[in-house]
Amino acid sequence: MQRCNIRLGNYVSNVDCKSYKDVVRKISEGVTDPEILIEEIHGRIIKHHGRETILASLTGVVSQAEIDVLRQLREELDLAEEHKQECLERMLEICQEKYPDELRRLQTIPGVRERTATSLIAEIGRDMSKFETANHLAAWSGLRPRNDESNRKFKSRRITHGNVYLRKNIIQCAWAASRTKDCFFSRFSYYQTQVRKKNKMKVIVAVARKLLVAAWHVIHDKTDYVDFQKQDRQSSASNG
């Protein structure tokens, strides 16, 4: 796209957004008129940067060779996405057949849905004897802070290296859990970011670690997730 002097990437959040992909699709179909391409751009982007700026970024020199290359690359990406979906569907079939209880129980955790549950089962399995405690699982994933202390001074509290695939999935769940209404993880995130003024990314990592601890208990204890505050309310009601 930049070789064709089309600089739309300077004005969108990332090249994976819908507006950018729609423009690439149009160009791969042979449409190069900026007045037509701008119709694929979200109105908020046009309003933020100005119509003339976006039109200038869509004005380039696109030959038939570039159109053919873009079309071929789009076909390769579509094929890779199709294979990815086939793998995800096969993973789900295996989990539904062999690990139905774990698949259902993991989805009781806020922020964890079917796709993430299958990924968790694929990465950590259902035999929690490999991890003596939930902290061992958190350390294996690389979500525990490192213990870098010398002369009573902490040099670093950065997380350690670990299973990058597990960590990536659980952090995505942490973003969803921090936005889930009336659950422990959203309350924790709000308190840490708004009251204690902690860094949002560090809080998300902390939420991800708590989610992984919850996943360990759900699989190890063979029980559904019970929210912390809801559990206290139930205990108070039963005592009352």
Short mmCIF file of C-alpha atoms in Angstrom, two decimals:
data_model
loop_
_atom_site.label_atom_id
_atom_site.label_comp_id
_atom_site.label_asym_id
_atom_site.label_seq_id
_atom_site.Cartn_x
_atom_site.Cartn_y
_atom_site.Cartn_z
CA MET A 1 0.00 0.00 0.00
CA GLN A 2 2.78 2.45 0.85
CA ARG A 3 4.64 1.55 -2.33
CA CYS A 4 1.53 2.76 -4.16
CA ASN A 5 1.77 6.03 -2.15
CA ILE A 6 -1.38 5.18 -0.17
CA ARG A 7 -0.72 6.28 3.42
CA LEU A 8 -4.02 5.47 5.09
CA GLY A 9 -2.11 3.57 7.77
CA ASN A 10 -1.00 6.93 9.23
CA TYR A 11 -4.59 7.83 10.15
CA VAL A 12 -6.09 4.58 11.47
CA SER A 13 -5.44 2.84 14.76
CA ASN A 14 -3.92 -0.23 13.07
CA VAL A 15 -3.92 -1.99 9.71
CA ASP A 16 -6.21 -4.69 11.10
CA CYS A 17 -9.15 -2.32 11.55
CA LYS A 18 -12.27 -2.66 9.41
CA SER A 19 -11.79 0.58 7.45
CA TYR A 20 -8.27 -0.31 6.36
CA LYS A 21 -9.20 -3.87 5.37
CA ASP A 22 -12.22 -2.64 3.41
CA VAL A 23 -10.00 -0.24 1.45
CA VAL A 24 -7.53 -3.03 0.70
CA ARG A 25 -10.39 -5.23 -0.46
CA LYS A 26 -11.67 -2.52 -2.79
CA ILE A 27 -8.23 -1.91 -4.29
CA SER A 28 -7.68 -5.64 -4.79
CA GLU A 29 -10.94 -5.64 -6.76
CA GLY A 30 -9.57 -2.91 -9.05
CA VAL A 31 -11.18 0.17 -7.47
CA THR A 32 -8.61 2.98 -7.10
CA ASP A 33 -10.74 6.15 -7.16
CA PRO A 34 -10.21 7.98 -3.80
CA GLU A 35 -13.80 9.30 -3.87
CA ILE A 36 -15.07 5.71 -3.88
CA LEU A 37 -12.47 4.39 -1.42
CA ILE A 38 -13.29 7.07 1.16
CA GLU A 39 -16.81 5.64 1.44
CA GLU A 40 -15.25 2.62 3.18
CA ILE A 41 -13.67 4.79 5.90
CA HIS A 42 -15.48 5.17 9.22
CA GLY A 43 -17.00 8.62 9.68
CA ARG A 44 -15.18 9.17 12.98
CA ILE A 45 -11.81 8.84 11.24
CA ILE A 46 -12.83 11.33 8.55
CA LYS A 47 -14.15 13.77 11.14
CA HIS A 48 -11.00 13.52 13.25
CA HIS A 49 -8.46 14.04 10.46
CA GLY A 50 -10.53 15.87 7.85
CA ARG A 51 -11.91 14.69 4.52
CA GLU A 52 -9.16 16.34 2.45
CA THR A 53 -6.43 14.65 4.49
CA ILE A 54 -8.00 11.22 4.11
CA LEU A 55 -8.55 11.78 0.38
CA ALA A 56 -4.89 12.73 0.00
CA SER A 57 -3.84 9.56 1.84
CA LEU A 58 -5.95 7.46 -0.55
CA THR A 59 -4.57 9.10 -3.69
CA GLY A 60 -1.78 7.02 -5.16
CA VAL A 61 -0.43 5.28 -8.23
CA VAL A 62 -1.79 1.74 -8.30
CA SER A 63 -0.82 -0.42 -11.25
CA GLN A 64 -2.39 -3.70 -12.27
CA ALA A 65 0.63 -5.54 -10.82
CA GLU A 66 -0.03 -4.09 -7.33
CA ILE A 67 -3.73 -4.95 -7.64
CA ASP A 68 -2.85 -8.57 -8.48
CA VAL A 69 -0.38 -8.78 -5.57
CA LEU A 70 -2.95 -7.40 -3.11
CA ARG A 71 -5.55 -9.86 -4.35
CA GLN A 72 -3.17 -12.81 -3.98
CA LEU A 73 -2.14 -11.72 -0.48
CA ARG A 74 -5.78 -11.37 0.55
CA GLU A 75 -6.49 -14.87 -0.71
CA GLU A 76 -3.56 -16.23 1.31
CA LEU A 77 -4.80 -14.47 4.46
CA ASP A 78 -8.33 -15.73 3.89
CA LEU A 79 -7.00 -19.28 3.50
CA ALA A 80 -4.96 -18.99 6.70
CA GLU A 81 -8.03 -17.66 8.55
CA GLU A 82 -10.10 -20.56 7.21
CA HIS A 83 -7.53 -23.08 8.45
CA LYS A 84 -7.45 -21.31 11.82
CA GLN A 85 -11.23 -21.59 12.17
CA GLU A 86 -11.07 -25.30 11.27
CA CYS A 87 -8.50 -25.86 14.03
CA LEU A 88 -10.61 -23.96 16.56
CA GLU A 89 -13.70 -25.95 15.64
CA ARG A 90 -11.78 -29.23 15.96
CA MET A 91 -10.43 -28.15 19.37
CA LEU A 92 -13.97 -27.40 20.49
CA GLU A 93 -15.21 -30.80 19.30
CA ILE A 94 -12.45 -32.56 21.23
CA CYS A 95 -13.14 -30.56 24.42
CA GLN A 96 -16.89 -31.17 24.18
CA GLU A 97 -16.28 -34.89 23.75
CA LYS A 98 -13.48 -35.53 26.25
CA TYR A 99 -13.54 -32.58 28.70
CA PRO A 100 -17.17 -31.35 28.86
CA ASP A 101 -17.13 -30.61 32.61
CA GLU A 102 -13.93 -28.57 32.50
CA LEU A 103 -15.18 -26.70 29.43
CA ARG A 104 -18.41 -25.73 31.17
CA ARG A 105 -16.84 -24.85 34.53
CA LEU A 106 -14.17 -22.60 33.03
CA GLN A 107 -16.89 -20.57 31.32
CA THR A 108 -18.40 -19.73 34.71
CA ILE A 109 -15.38 -17.47 35.31
CA PRO A 110 -16.07 -13.85 34.26
CA GLY A 111 -14.32 -12.97 31.00
CA VAL A 112 -13.77 -16.60 29.96
CA ARG A 113 -15.78 -17.83 27.02
CA GLU A 114 -15.84 -20.95 24.87
CA ARG A 115 -12.80 -20.14 22.74
CA THR A 116 -10.62 -19.20 25.70
CA ALA A 117 -11.78 -22.22 27.68
CA THR A 118 -10.63 -24.55 24.91
CA SER A 119 -7.28 -22.74 24.78
CA LEU A 120 -6.84 -23.10 28.54
CA ILE A 121 -7.57 -26.81 28.38
CA ALA A 122 -5.15 -27.18 25.47
CA GLU A 123 -2.35 -25.38 27.33
CA ILE A 124 -2.71 -26.61 30.94
CA GLY A 125 -4.87 -29.74 30.56
CA ARG A 126 -7.16 -30.97 33.32
CA ASP A 127 -4.57 -32.76 35.50
CA MET A 128 -3.63 -30.11 38.06
CA SER A 129 -1.25 -32.48 39.86
CA LYS A 130 1.43 -31.00 37.60
CA PHE A 131 0.99 -27.73 39.49
CA GLU A 132 1.15 -28.20 43.25
CA THR A 133 -0.60 -24.88 43.91
CA ALA A 134 -2.26 -22.14 41.88
CA ASN A 135 0.88 -20.04 42.35
CA HIS A 136 2.90 -22.71 40.53
CA LEU A 137 0.57 -22.36 37.54
CA ALA A 138 0.86 -18.57 37.66
CA ALA A 139 4.64 -18.83 37.77
CA TRP A 140 4.67 -21.29 34.85
CA SER A 141 2.64 -18.83 32.78
CA GLY A 142 5.04 -16.00 33.66
CA LEU A 143 2.46 -13.88 35.50
CA ARG A 144 4.14 -13.80 38.89
CA PRO A 145 6.38 -10.82 39.75
CA ARG A 146 10.05 -11.68 39.82
CA ASN A 147 11.86 -11.66 43.17
CA ASP A 148 14.78 -9.38 42.34
CA GLU A 149 15.89 -8.04 45.73
CA SER A 150 19.31 -7.00 46.95
CA ASN A 151 20.23 -5.30 50.22
CA ARG A 152 16.54 -4.91 51.06
CA LYS A 153 15.91 -3.06 47.81
CA PHE A 154 13.60 -4.33 45.09
CA LYS A 155 15.34 -3.87 41.74
CA SER A 156 12.52 -5.18 39.58
CA ARG A 157 8.94 -6.34 39.89
CA ARG A 158 8.46 -7.22 36.25
CA ILE A 159 6.73 -10.49 35.40
CA THR A 160 8.87 -13.46 34.43
CA HIS A 161 9.07 -15.45 31.21
CA GLY A 162 6.57 -18.25 30.73
CA ASN A 163 4.01 -19.78 28.40
CA VAL A 164 3.35 -16.89 26.01
CA TYR A 165 0.24 -18.49 24.47
CA LEU A 166 -1.42 -19.02 27.85
CA ARG A 167 -0.43 -15.56 29.03
CA LYS A 168 -1.78 -13.88 25.89
CA ASN A 169 -5.15 -15.63 26.19
CA ILE A 170 -5.61 -14.98 29.88
CA ILE A 171 -4.70 -11.29 29.54
CA GLN A 172 -7.36 -10.92 26.84
CA CYS A 173 -9.81 -12.46 29.32
CA ALA A 174 -8.60 -9.99 31.95
CA TRP A 175 -9.66 -7.07 29.76
CA ALA A 176 -13.14 -8.59 29.44
CA ALA A 177 -13.38 -9.46 33.15
CA SER A 178 -12.37 -5.93 34.19
CA ARG A 179 -15.39 -4.65 32.22
CA THR A 180 -17.88 -7.23 33.49
CA LYS A 181 -20.45 -5.63 35.76
CA ASP A 182 -20.89 -6.73 39.35
CA CYS A 183 -17.97 -9.14 39.62
CA PHE A 184 -14.86 -9.22 41.77
CA PHE A 185 -12.45 -8.57 38.90
CA SER A 186 -14.18 -5.37 37.72
CA ARG A 187 -14.35 -4.07 41.29
CA PHE A 188 -10.69 -4.88 41.82
CA SER A 189 -9.72 -3.16 38.56
CA TYR A 190 -11.78 -0.06 39.40
CA TYR A 191 -10.33 0.26 42.89
CA GLN A 192 -6.73 -0.17 41.75
CA THR A 193 -6.96 2.23 38.79
CA GLN A 194 -9.37 4.90 40.10
CA VAL A 195 -8.73 4.90 43.85
CA ARG A 196 -5.10 3.84 44.13
CA LYS A 197 -4.18 5.36 40.74
CA LYS A 198 -2.24 2.29 39.61
CA ASN A 199 -1.10 1.79 36.02
CA LYS A 200 -3.89 0.20 33.96
CA MET A 201 -1.64 -2.35 32.23
CA LYS A 202 -0.14 -3.50 35.54
CA VAL A 203 -3.63 -3.91 36.97
CA ILE A 204 -4.69 -5.99 33.96
CA VAL A 205 -1.71 -8.30 34.54
CA ALA A 206 -2.79 -8.64 38.18
CA VAL A 207 -6.35 -9.46 37.07
CA ALA A 208 -4.98 -12.04 34.61
CA ARG A 209 -3.07 -13.73 37.42
CA LYS A 210 -6.21 -13.86 39.58
CA LEU A 211 -8.16 -15.35 36.66
CA LEU A 212 -5.53 -18.06 36.26
CA VAL A 213 -5.69 -18.82 39.98
CA ALA A 214 -9.48 -19.12 39.65
CA ALA A 215 -9.05 -21.45 36.65
CA TRP A 216 -6.71 -23.67 38.69
CA HIS A 217 -9.25 -23.97 41.53
CA VAL A 218 -12.14 -24.58 39.11
CA ILE A 219 -10.31 -27.50 37.47
CA HIS A 220 -8.55 -28.80 40.59
CA ASP A 221 -11.58 -28.68 42.91
CA LYS A 222 -14.05 -29.65 40.14
CA THR A 223 -16.40 -26.82 41.01
CA ASP A 224 -18.01 -23.80 39.38
CA TYR A 225 -16.63 -20.32 39.94
CA VAL A 226 -18.28 -18.39 42.77
CA ASP A 227 -17.76 -14.64 42.89
CA PHE A 228 -15.98 -13.42 46.02
CA GLN A 229 -18.62 -10.87 47.06
CA LYS A 230 -21.52 -13.15 46.15
CA GLN A 231 -19.98 -15.86 48.31
CA ASP A 232 -19.81 -13.45 51.27
CA ARG A 233 -23.46 -12.48 50.76
CA GLN A 234 -24.52 -16.13 50.69
CA SER A 235 -22.57 -16.84 53.90
CA SER A 236 -24.10 -13.81 55.64
CA ALA A 237 -27.59 -14.84 54.54
CA SER A 238 -27.12 -18.39 55.81
CA ASN A 239 -25.70 -17.17 59.14
CA GLY A 240 -28.54 -14.67 59.51
#
